[in-house]
C-alpha cells in the first residue's frame, strides 16, 4: 500500500468525522433554590434517561445533571471500583432491582431519605429504612413469536414442555440482574423450584447475556418462546414486530428499578429534588409515557402493559434473596454449565 | 549473517541526533512507561494478591484448585490457537496473492479486507448466526441439494474459532503485504535458477524474509483473539462455553467485594498466556533476516493464467460471505421499521437514520468524540510508537524488550478489567490527589493510548526491520546526520509501514467499545458506547443504522482516497 494512499485515507476519514462532529450542549438557567452538579448513574436506556433529565431541568433549571449509563452490573462495577479507588462519583443511582440496592445498603453506601412522594407507592416497593424506593414496575413475562406459534400459551410451563425443545431462550442470571432476581424468586416458589430450571435445561435453551438478545432471538424467529422483561416486548409489539407479550397465569416476578442516593454525595439538595421528581406524579406520568408501568397507584399504565393491581406478583423475601444471590448463581452455573 | 552487536554503537546516533540530552530523555521515558502502562497493571496484580485487605496467595490457591478454571483455560487455549491459525492462513494467503500475482482489482480487495475490522463484532456474529441458522439462507440452499446437509452449529468452540479467525485476519494481512512486496525478486529468481521448486522457494526465501511481518501480524491477531469479548460472549454463553475474557467479565459482574480480586487473579493468568505468546513470537523473530532493498515492488511476479478467474471467484465469494453478507444484513435491519418484520417495500423507511442524524444529539457528539480520540491517539502513536519501535529494533537490550512487553500487556487484558484498573490507577494516581482525569475525556485518551500503542509499535517494528542498518550507515557516510537523516532517508522508507500501524490504531480506537463503556462520562460518549446503548435498550434498528452510517463514512473515505489517487496518477502520469 502506498504512502499517498494511506495519508489520504487518514486525512479524508479524519476530515469527514471532524465535519460531522456535533456540538456539545450545556444547560443554563436560573431561579431555583437547588443548583449545582449532579452525577446520575443509571441502567435505564439512554433516550429514557435523557427525557427524564430534560423534564427535571424544566423545574430545576440550575442543576446540571451528568449521566453515566450502562447495564446494571457494569454500573455497579464502576461504583465499586470508584469506592476502592477512593471516592464514589455518583450522587444518585437508579438500577434494576432491590437486591442490588440491598447489597449497597449492607456496605453502608446509601443515604437515608424518605421522600414524601413515596406515600402513593405500595409499601412493599419502598425500603423501610428509606435507603431506596422503587420507581417503576417491570415484570418478567413470556414473549412469543406470533408467526411460529398459533396458540398463545398461558403458563410458564410452556418453557418446560417437550414440544418446546430447542425453542426456548432466556437471559443468563450470571450477566443480567433481572434474570438473577427471577432465578431467586422462582426457585423459592413451590410451583417452580429448581425443578423448573432443570426442566428448561432439558429443553436445551439458548442462554443470552441480556434481555435485548432474548427479544431479538424471538423476534427474528430463531426461537419461539422467551423469558423477558415486559416493556421491551410491548414496545416491539407496538412497532410491529411479530411478537406477543403473555403474562402467565401463575404470576410474574417484578423488579422495580429503585432509586437511591449515595451517602457521600456532595449535593444533597439536588439529589433529593431529583428523587422527589422521579417519584412525583409528573415523573411517573413521564415514565408511563415512555412506556413503563408506573409504580404510583394514581398513574395508569401504558397500552399493552398491565398495571400493578392487575398483575399477579410472585415475590420473595428481599433479604433472603440478597443473602443467597451468589449461591443461586453458582447453582445455576453448575446446572447449566455442563 | 552479520553480528548485530558489532554495530551497536551506530544506532544510538540516530536517536542522539533527535534528542541531545539522552539520559534525561531515558529517565523520563522509563517514568512515563511505568506510570502509563505499568501502574494499572501493578494495581491489578496487587489486587490479585489481596484478600480482606491482607496480602495473600489465597485467590490463586482457590482459583487454581477449581476444576472450572482449568476447563476455562483449556477452552481459551483451543479457541486462541485455532483462531490465530485461521487468521494467519487467510491473512498470509491474501497478502501473497495481492503482493505477487496478477490478480485484478487489488485496491478494491484491500477495502474488503479491512471491512471485518470496521464492522462491530456483534453484527458479524449476528449475521453469521442468521445465515447459518435453521431458517437461514444456508439451510434453504442446502435443501436444494440431492443429499442431506447437517446444519452448522455456530454456538460451539468451532463456531467461536471460525468467527474470531475471520474477524482478525486483517491484522495479519496488513502487516504482511508490504513486507512481501519488499522481498527482492532477484532472490526468488536465484533460488529458482538453482533448481528450487516454487514451493521450496516460497518456504526457504519468502517465508523467512517475511517473518517480521507475519509474526507481528500473527501476534496481534493472537492478542486480539485472546481479549475479544463480543464473539465468545455471543456464541459461547448460549452454549455455556466460557473463555477467560467472558469468565472474567462474569466474575466482575458477579460483584460483591471479593469479585474484583478474583477477576484480577484471572486477569493475571490471562496476562501469563499473553506473555507465553510474546515468548513464542520472540523465538520466531530471533532467526529472521533483514532485507537489503527497501522499495516495494508492486509488479506481479506470478501469472495465474487460466486459473486466474477461478482464484478471483473464490476470493470474491469469500469477501461476499465474510464482508458483504453481514453488511447487507446490517443494512437491511437498519431500514426496517421494527425488528423482526419482513424486509419489504412496505416496511422500509429511513426513519432510523433520521433519528440518528436529527433527533439524537448523542450520535453526533459521539462521532465527534470518537473521531477526535482516534485521530489524536493515532498521531501520538505515530511519534511515540515509532520511537519505541526504533529503539526496540536497533537496541535490542533488556530495557527495550521490557518496554515492548509492558506496552503489549494492556492490549491483551480484557477490556473490562483494563478499564477497572484504569479507574484504580487514575482516580488518585498519588493517594490523596485527584487530578480530575477520571471522569473527563482525558481518561479515554490515556486509555486508548495505553491500549492501542502496541498496534503502532508492531507496525513500526515491521517497517524498521525491513530497513537494513547499512542504509543508515550509508547516510552517515554521505554526511547526512541528525534530523536530515530522518527526514530524507528513514521517514520516507518507514512511511508506509508506520501508516499501516496508524491506520490500525485509528480504526481500533474509532469503534472501541469495552474500555469506553466503563470509562465514559456525560459528554464523552464514543461511537461504541452509543451503539451498544441502543443495542442494550432493544433498539436494534437504531444501532444498525448508526453502524451502517459508520461503515458508509469509512467507505466514503476510501472512495475519496481512491479517486484522489487516480487523479494524482493521471496528472503526474506515472503508473503504480
PDB file of N, CA and C in Angstrom, chain A residues 85-165:
ATOM      1  N   UNK A  85     -11.140   2.905  44.754  1.00  0.00           N
ATOM      2  CA  UNK A  85     -10.107   3.857  44.339  1.00  0.00           C
ATOM      3  C   UNK A  85     -10.126   5.116  45.191  1.00  0.00           C
ATOM      4  N   UNK A  86     -11.150   5.288  46.026  1.00  0.00           N
ATOM      5  CA  UNK A  86     -11.123   6.439  46.919  1.00  0.00           C
ATOM      6  C   UNK A  86     -12.442   7.149  47.101  1.00  0.00           C
ATOM      7  N   UNK A  87     -13.170   7.412  46.019  1.00  0.00           N
ATOM      8  CA  UNK A  87     -14.380   8.198  46.177  1.00  0.00           C
ATOM      9  C   UNK A  87     -15.417   7.841  45.121  1.00  0.00           C
ATOM     10  N   UNK A  88     -16.647   7.552  45.570  1.00  0.00           N
ATOM     11  CA  UNK A  88     -17.710   7.281  44.610  1.00  0.00           C
ATOM     12  C   UNK A  88     -18.146   8.599  43.986  1.00  0.00           C
ATOM     13  N   UNK A  89     -18.188   8.627  42.631  1.00  0.00           N
ATOM     14  CA  UNK A  89     -18.541   9.867  41.940  1.00  0.00           C
ATOM     15  C   UNK A  89     -20.041  10.050  41.806  1.00  0.00           C
ATOM     16  N   UNK A  90     -20.798   8.953  41.864  1.00  0.00           N
ATOM     17  CA  UNK A  90     -22.236   9.039  41.654  1.00  0.00           C
ATOM     18  C   UNK A  90     -22.911   9.736  42.825  1.00  0.00           C
ATOM     19  N   UNK A  91     -23.937  10.543  42.505  1.00  0.00           N
ATOM     20  CA  UNK A  91     -24.767  11.121  43.562  1.00  0.00           C
ATOM     21  C   UNK A  91     -26.063  10.330  43.683  1.00  0.00           C
ATOM     22  N   UNK A  92     -26.685  10.084  42.548  1.00  0.00           N
ATOM     23  CA  UNK A  92     -27.943   9.351  42.541  1.00  0.00           C
ATOM     24  C   UNK A  92     -27.782   8.123  41.653  1.00  0.00           C
ATOM     25  N   UNK A  93     -28.374   7.020  42.120  1.00  0.00           N
ATOM     26  CA  UNK A  93     -28.242   5.754  41.412  1.00  0.00           C
ATOM     27  C   UNK A  93     -29.630   5.214  41.124  1.00  0.00           C
ATOM     28  N   UNK A  94     -29.863   4.765  39.872  1.00  0.00           N
ATOM     29  CA  UNK A  94     -31.143   4.145  39.535  1.00  0.00           C
ATOM     30  C   UNK A  94     -30.821   2.903  38.707  1.00  0.00           C
ATOM     31  N   UNK A  95     -30.890   1.723  39.330  1.00  0.00           N
ATOM     32  CA  UNK A  95     -30.583   0.487  38.597  1.00  0.00           C
ATOM     33  C   UNK A  95     -31.649  -0.579  38.856  1.00  0.00           C
ATOM     34  N   UNK A  96     -31.441  -1.756  38.264  1.00  0.00           N
ATOM     35  CA  UNK A  96     -32.507  -2.733  38.095  1.00  0.00           C
ATOM     36  C   UNK A  96     -33.340  -3.122  39.311  1.00  0.00           C
ATOM     37  N   UNK A  97     -32.696  -3.656  40.356  1.00  0.00           N
ATOM     38  CA  UNK A  97     -33.565  -4.293  41.349  1.00  0.00           C
ATOM     39  C   UNK A  97     -33.174  -4.001  42.793  1.00  0.00           C
ATOM     40  N   UNK A  98     -34.104  -4.301  43.686  1.00  0.00           N
ATOM     41  CA  UNK A  98     -33.921  -4.021  45.105  1.00  0.00           C
ATOM     42  C   UNK A  98     -32.752  -4.813  45.695  1.00  0.00           C
ATOM     43  N   UNK A  99     -32.524  -6.023  45.179  1.00  0.00           N
ATOM     44  CA  UNK A  99     -31.460  -6.843  45.743  1.00  0.00           C
ATOM     45  C   UNK A  99     -30.102  -6.156  45.575  1.00  0.00           C
ATOM     46  N   UNK A 100     -29.914  -5.527  44.414  1.00  0.00           N
ATOM     47  CA  UNK A 100     -28.682  -4.782  44.170  1.00  0.00           C
ATOM     48  C   UNK A 100     -28.521  -3.666  45.196  1.00  0.00           C
ATOM     49  N   UNK A 101     -29.621  -2.947  45.459  1.00  0.00           N
ATOM     50  CA  UNK A 101     -29.565  -1.867  46.434  1.00  0.00           C
ATOM     51  C   UNK A 101     -29.335  -2.412  47.841  1.00  0.00           C
ATOM     52  N   UNK A 102     -29.906  -3.581  48.092  1.00  0.00           N
ATOM     53  CA  UNK A 102     -29.723  -4.186  49.411  1.00  0.00           C
ATOM     54  C   UNK A 102     -28.232  -4.404  49.682  1.00  0.00           C
ATOM     55  N   UNK A 103     -27.510  -4.815  48.642  1.00  0.00           N
ATOM     56  CA  UNK A 103     -26.079  -5.056  48.842  1.00  0.00           C
ATOM     57  C   UNK A 103     -25.339  -3.741  49.099  1.00  0.00           C
ATOM     58  N   UNK A 104     -25.734  -2.670  48.428  1.00  0.00           N
ATOM     59  CA  UNK A 104     -25.120  -1.358  48.683  1.00  0.00           C
ATOM     60  C   UNK A 104     -25.465  -0.868  50.092  1.00  0.00           C
ATOM     61  N   UNK A 105     -26.698  -1.165  50.498  1.00  0.00           N
ATOM     62  CA  UNK A 105     -27.138  -0.773  51.841  1.00  0.00           C
ATOM     63  C   UNK A 105     -26.285  -1.475  52.895  1.00  0.00           C
ATOM     64  N   UNK A 106     -26.029  -2.768  52.669  1.00  0.00           N
ATOM     65  CA  UNK A 106     -25.232  -3.530  53.625  1.00  0.00           C
ATOM     66  C   UNK A 106     -23.799  -3.019  53.676  1.00  0.00           C
ATOM     67  N   UNK A 107     -23.331  -2.461  52.558  1.00  0.00           N
ATOM     68  CA  UNK A 107     -21.974  -1.898  52.556  1.00  0.00           C
ATOM     69  C   UNK A 107     -21.964  -0.453  53.032  1.00  0.00           C
ATOM     70  N   UNK A 108     -23.128  -0.005  53.518  1.00  0.00           N
ATOM     71  CA  UNK A 108     -23.227   1.340  54.087  1.00  0.00           C
ATOM     72  C   UNK A 108     -22.847   2.423  53.066  1.00  0.00           C
ATOM     73  N   UNK A 109     -23.359   2.288  51.857  1.00  0.00           N
ATOM     74  CA  UNK A 109     -23.003   3.258  50.813  1.00  0.00           C
ATOM     75  C   UNK A 109     -24.161   4.185  50.478  1.00  0.00           C
ATOM     76  N   UNK A 110     -25.336   3.977  51.124  1.00  0.00           N
ATOM     77  CA  UNK A 110     -26.513   4.762  50.732  1.00  0.00           C
ATOM     78  C   UNK A 110     -26.894   5.768  51.798  1.00  0.00           C
ATOM     79  N   UNK A 111     -27.568   6.824  51.349  1.00  0.00           N
ATOM     80  CA  UNK A 111     -28.036   7.880  52.249  1.00  0.00           C
ATOM     81  C   UNK A 111     -29.511   7.637  52.552  1.00  0.00           C
ATOM     82  N   UNK A 112     -29.890   7.807  53.815  1.00  0.00           N
ATOM     83  CA  UNK A 112     -31.295   7.617  54.155  1.00  0.00           C
ATOM     84  C   UNK A 112     -32.092   8.828  53.714  1.00  0.00           C
ATOM     85  N   UNK A 113     -33.145   8.586  52.917  1.00  0.00           N
ATOM     86  CA  UNK A 113     -34.013   9.688  52.523  1.00  0.00           C
ATOM     87  C   UNK A 113     -35.420   9.165  52.266  1.00  0.00           C
ATOM     88  N   UNK A 114     -36.367   9.613  53.092  1.00  0.00           N
ATOM     89  CA  UNK A 114     -37.750   9.187  52.895  1.00  0.00           C
ATOM     90  C   UNK A 114     -38.502  10.298  52.172  1.00  0.00           C
ATOM     91  N   UNK A 115     -38.709  10.085  50.889  1.00  0.00           N
ATOM     92  CA  UNK A 115     -39.397  11.097  50.086  1.00  0.00           C
ATOM     93  C   UNK A 115     -40.881  11.132  50.447  1.00  0.00           C
ATOM     94  N   UNK A 116     -41.430  12.347  50.515  1.00  0.00           N
ATOM     95  CA  UNK A 116     -42.865  12.458  50.833  1.00  0.00           C
ATOM     96  C   UNK A 116     -43.709  11.893  49.696  1.00  0.00           C
ATOM     97  N   UNK A 117     -43.143  11.845  48.494  1.00  0.00           N
ATOM     98  CA  UNK A 117     -43.864  11.307  47.342  1.00  0.00           C
ATOM     99  C   UNK A 117     -44.121   9.810  47.485  1.00  0.00           C
ATOM    100  N   UNK A 118     -43.351   9.148  48.347  1.00  0.00           N
ATOM    101  CA  UNK A 118     -43.445   7.691  48.458  1.00  0.00           C
ATOM    102  C   UNK A 118     -44.758   7.228  49.075  1.00  0.00           C
ATOM    103  N   UNK A 119     -45.544   8.162  49.591  1.00  0.00           N
ATOM    104  CA  UNK A 119     -46.820   7.773  50.207  1.00  0.00           C
ATOM    105  C   UNK A 119     -47.757   7.121  49.198  1.00  0.00           C
ATOM    106  N   UNK A 120     -47.638   7.503  47.956  1.00  0.00           N
ATOM    107  CA  UNK A 120     -48.524   6.967  46.924  1.00  0.00           C
ATOM    108  C   UNK A 120     -47.999   5.641  46.358  1.00  0.00           C
ATOM    109  N   UNK A 121     -46.942   5.116  46.943  1.00  0.00           N
ATOM    110  CA  UNK A 121     -46.324   3.911  46.388  1.00  0.00           C
ATOM    111  C   UNK A 121     -46.540   2.748  47.351  1.00  0.00           C
ATOM    112  N   UNK A 122     -46.920   1.581  46.832  1.00  0.00           N
ATOM    113  CA  UNK A 122     -47.149   0.432  47.730  1.00  0.00           C
ATOM    114  C   UNK A 122     -45.943   0.190  48.635  1.00  0.00           C
ATOM    115  N   UNK A 123     -46.227  -0.085  49.917  1.00  0.00           N
ATOM    116  CA  UNK A 123     -45.152  -0.219  50.903  1.00  0.00           C
ATOM    117  C   UNK A 123     -44.096  -1.264  50.523  1.00  0.00           C
ATOM    118  N   UNK A 124     -44.539  -2.310  49.842  1.00  0.00           N
ATOM    119  CA  UNK A 124     -43.591  -3.390  49.556  1.00  0.00           C
ATOM    120  C   UNK A 124     -42.495  -2.943  48.586  1.00  0.00           C
ATOM    121  N   UNK A 125     -42.693  -1.799  47.919  1.00  0.00           N
ATOM    122  CA  UNK A 125     -41.686  -1.335  46.965  1.00  0.00           C
ATOM    123  C   UNK A 125     -40.818  -0.207  47.517  1.00  0.00           C
ATOM    124  N   UNK A 126     -41.026   0.099  48.823  1.00  0.00           N
ATOM    125  CA  UNK A 126     -40.246   1.156  49.454  1.00  0.00           C
ATOM    126  C   UNK A 126     -39.419   0.539  50.574  1.00  0.00           C
ATOM    127  N   UNK A 127     -38.121   0.805  50.593  1.00  0.00           N
ATOM    128  CA  UNK A 127     -37.283   0.255  51.659  1.00  0.00           C
ATOM    129  C   UNK A 127     -37.707   0.862  52.998  1.00  0.00           C
ATOM    130  N   UNK A 128     -37.902   0.007  53.999  1.00  0.00           N
ATOM    131  CA  UNK A 128     -38.423   0.504  55.273  1.00  0.00           C
ATOM    132  C   UNK A 128     -37.437   1.456  55.954  1.00  0.00           C
ATOM    133  N   UNK A 129     -36.150   1.339  55.646  1.00  0.00           N
ATOM    134  CA  UNK A 129     -35.174   2.252  56.244  1.00  0.00           C
ATOM    135  C   UNK A 129     -34.970   3.516  55.405  1.00  0.00           C
ATOM    136  N   UNK A 130     -35.705   3.613  54.297  1.00  0.00           N
ATOM    137  CA  UNK A 130     -35.608   4.814  53.476  1.00  0.00           C
ATOM    138  C   UNK A 130     -34.336   4.926  52.663  1.00  0.00           C
ATOM    139  N   UNK A 131     -33.695   3.811  52.397  1.00  0.00           N
ATOM    140  CA  UNK A 131     -32.446   3.866  51.643  1.00  0.00           C
ATOM    141  C   UNK A 131     -32.693   3.893  50.126  1.00  0.00           C
ATOM    142  N   UNK A 132     -33.785   3.286  49.690  1.00  0.00           N
ATOM    143  CA  UNK A 132     -34.091   3.274  48.254  1.00  0.00           C
ATOM    144  C   UNK A 132     -35.589   3.099  48.057  1.00  0.00           C
ATOM    145  N   UNK A 133     -36.088   3.511  46.887  1.00  0.00           N
ATOM    146  CA  UNK A 133     -37.514   3.446  46.586  1.00  0.00           C
ATOM    147  C   UNK A 133     -37.682   2.979  45.146  1.00  0.00           C
ATOM    148  N   UNK A 134     -38.647   2.095  44.915  1.00  0.00           N
ATOM    149  CA  UNK A 134     -38.919   1.653  43.553  1.00  0.00           C
ATOM    150  C   UNK A 134     -39.412   2.811  42.693  1.00  0.00           C
ATOM    151  N   UNK A 135     -39.084   2.779  41.390  1.00  0.00           N
ATOM    152  CA  UNK A 135     -39.507   3.875  40.522  1.00  0.00           C
ATOM    153  C   UNK A 135     -40.479   3.427  39.433  1.00  0.00           C
ATOM    154  N   UNK A 136     -40.551   2.152  39.176  1.00  0.00           N
ATOM    155  CA  UNK A 136     -41.495   1.659  38.181  1.00  0.00           C
ATOM    156  C   UNK A 136     -41.673   0.173  38.401  1.00  0.00           C
ATOM    157  N   UNK A 137     -42.597  -0.419  37.692  1.00  0.00           N
ATOM    158  CA  UNK A 137     -42.846  -1.839  37.859  1.00  0.00           C
ATOM    159  C   UNK A 137     -42.500  -2.539  36.560  1.00  0.00           C
ATOM    160  N   UNK A 138     -41.609  -3.499  36.658  1.00  0.00           N
ATOM    161  CA  UNK A 138     -41.158  -4.178  35.461  1.00  0.00           C
ATOM    162  C   UNK A 138     -41.271  -5.667  35.716  1.00  0.00           C
ATOM    163  N   UNK A 139     -42.211  -6.296  35.054  1.00  0.00           N
ATOM    164  CA  UNK A 139     -42.355  -7.725  35.317  1.00  0.00           C
ATOM    165  C   UNK A 139     -41.578  -8.508  34.274  1.00  0.00           C
ATOM    166  N   UNK A 140     -41.261  -9.740  34.595  1.00  0.00           N
ATOM    167  CA  UNK A 140     -40.701 -10.636  33.594  1.00  0.00           C
ATOM    168  C   UNK A 140     -41.801 -11.574  33.152  1.00  0.00           C
ATOM    169  N   UNK A 141     -42.049 -11.613  31.859  1.00  0.00           N
ATOM    170  CA  UNK A 141     -43.149 -12.413  31.337  1.00  0.00           C
ATOM    171  C   UNK A 141     -42.661 -13.238  30.146  1.00  0.00           C
ATOM    172  N   UNK A 142     -43.606 -13.793  29.416  1.00  0.00           N
ATOM    173  CA  UNK A 142     -43.246 -14.601  28.247  1.00  0.00           C
ATOM    174  C   UNK A 142     -43.324 -13.756  26.985  1.00  0.00           C
ATOM    175  N   UNK A 143     -42.370 -13.952  26.083  1.00  0.00           N
ATOM    176  CA  UNK A 143     -42.506 -13.374  24.759  1.00  0.00           C
ATOM    177  C   UNK A 143     -42.653 -14.539  23.775  1.00  0.00           C
ATOM    178  N   UNK A 144     -43.606 -14.404  22.865  1.00  0.00           N
ATOM    179  CA  UNK A 144     -43.908 -15.491  21.933  1.00  0.00           C
ATOM    180  C   UNK A 144     -43.840 -14.948  20.514  1.00  0.00           C
ATOM    181  N   UNK A 145     -43.272 -15.736  19.599  1.00  0.00           N
ATOM    182  CA  UNK A 145     -43.250 -15.341  18.196  1.00  0.00           C
ATOM    183  C   UNK A 145     -44.593 -15.707  17.552  1.00  0.00           C
ATOM    184  N   UNK A 146     -45.317 -14.680  17.120  1.00  0.00           N
ATOM    185  CA  UNK A 146     -46.679 -14.899  16.608  1.00  0.00           C
ATOM    186  C   UNK A 146     -46.704 -15.715  15.321  1.00  0.00           C
ATOM    187  N   UNK A 147     -45.601 -15.623  14.554  1.00  0.00           N
ATOM    188  CA  UNK A 147     -45.604 -16.332  13.272  1.00  0.00           C
ATOM    189  C   UNK A 147     -45.310 -17.817  13.429  1.00  0.00           C
ATOM    190  N   UNK A 148     -44.593 -18.168  14.517  1.00  0.00           N
ATOM    191  CA  UNK A 148     -44.235 -19.574  14.700  1.00  0.00           C
ATOM    192  C   UNK A 148     -45.216 -20.295  15.611  1.00  0.00           C
ATOM    193  N   UNK A 149     -45.944 -19.553  16.441  1.00  0.00           N
ATOM    194  CA  UNK A 149     -46.859 -20.177  17.400  1.00  0.00           C
ATOM    195  C   UNK A 149     -48.256 -19.634  17.153  1.00  0.00           C
ATOM    196  N   UNK A 150     -49.214 -20.530  16.958  1.00  0.00           N
ATOM    197  CA  UNK A 150     -50.563 -20.034  16.702  1.00  0.00           C
ATOM    198  C   UNK A 150     -51.364 -19.931  17.999  1.00  0.00           C
ATOM    199  N   UNK A 151     -51.179 -20.902  18.887  1.00  0.00           N
ATOM    200  CA  UNK A 151     -51.957 -20.883  20.134  1.00  0.00           C
ATOM    201  C   UNK A 151     -51.117 -20.298  21.258  1.00  0.00           C
ATOM    202  N   UNK A 152     -51.542 -19.146  21.771  1.00  0.00           N
ATOM    203  CA  UNK A 152     -50.755 -18.483  22.797  1.00  0.00           C
ATOM    204  C   UNK A 152     -50.746 -19.285  24.101  1.00  0.00           C
ATOM    205  N   UNK A 153     -49.583 -19.465  24.695  1.00  0.00           N
ATOM    206  CA  UNK A 153     -49.519 -20.200  25.953  1.00  0.00           C
ATOM    207  C   UNK A 153     -50.095 -19.344  27.093  1.00  0.00           C
ATOM    208  N   UNK A 154     -50.450 -19.988  28.198  1.00  0.00           N
ATOM    209  CA  UNK A 154     -50.970 -19.240  29.341  1.00  0.00           C
ATOM    210  C   UNK A 154     -50.125 -19.472  30.582  1.00  0.00           C
ATOM    211  N   UNK A 155     -49.128 -20.359  30.453  1.00  0.00           N
ATOM    212  CA  UNK A 155     -48.387 -20.749  31.646  1.00  0.00           C
ATOM    213  C   UNK A 155     -46.886 -20.768  31.374  1.00  0.00           C
ATOM    214  N   UNK A 156     -46.122 -20.556  32.437  1.00  0.00           N
ATOM    215  CA  UNK A 156     -44.665 -20.672  32.341  1.00  0.00           C
ATOM    216  C   UNK A 156     -44.253 -22.070  31.884  1.00  0.00           C
ATOM    217  N   UNK A 157     -45.166 -23.026  32.116  1.00  0.00           N
ATOM    218  CA  UNK A 157     -44.817 -24.425  31.826  1.00  0.00           C
ATOM    219  C   UNK A 157     -44.517 -24.659  30.345  1.00  0.00           C
ATOM    220  N   UNK A 158     -44.897 -23.689  29.503  1.00  0.00           N
ATOM    221  CA  UNK A 158     -44.605 -23.868  28.078  1.00  0.00           C
ATOM    222  C   UNK A 158     -43.091 -23.961  27.849  1.00  0.00           C
ATOM    223  N   UNK A 159     -42.332 -23.355  28.751  1.00  0.00           N
ATOM    224  CA  UNK A 159     -40.871 -23.410  28.605  1.00  0.00           C
ATOM    225  C   UNK A 159     -40.322 -24.802  28.904  1.00  0.00           C
ATOM    226  N   UNK A 160     -41.084 -25.581  29.675  1.00  0.00           N
ATOM    227  CA  UNK A 160     -40.585 -26.908  30.055  1.00  0.00           C
ATOM    228  C   UNK A 160     -41.274 -28.020  29.269  1.00  0.00           C
ATOM    229  N   UNK A 161     -42.265 -27.665  28.443  1.00  0.00           N
ATOM    230  CA  UNK A 161     -42.937 -28.669  27.608  1.00  0.00           C
ATOM    231  C   UNK A 161     -41.944 -29.363  26.684  1.00  0.00           C
ATOM    232  N   UNK A 162     -42.207 -30.621  26.429  1.00  0.00           N
ATOM    233  CA  UNK A 162     -41.328 -31.335  25.499  1.00  0.00           C
ATOM    234  C   UNK A 162     -41.403 -30.727  24.097  1.00  0.00           C
ATOM    235  N   UNK A 163     -42.613 -30.239  23.755  1.00  0.00           N
ATOM    236  CA  UNK A 163     -42.820 -29.649  22.424  1.00  0.00           C
ATOM    237  C   UNK A 163     -42.008 -28.395  22.190  1.00  0.00           C
ATOM    238  N   UNK A 164     -41.492 -27.780  23.270  1.00  0.00           N
ATOM    239  CA  UNK A 164     -40.727 -26.544  23.118  1.00  0.00           C
ATOM    240  C   UNK A 164     -39.235 -26.797  23.004  1.00  0.00           C
ATOM    241  N   UNK A 165     -38.869 -28.060  22.913  1.00  0.00           N
ATOM    242  CA  UNK A 165     -37.448 -28.387  22.871  1.00  0.00           C
ATOM    243  C   UNK A 165     -36.740 -27.619  21.750  1.00  0.00           C
TER     244      UNK A 165
END
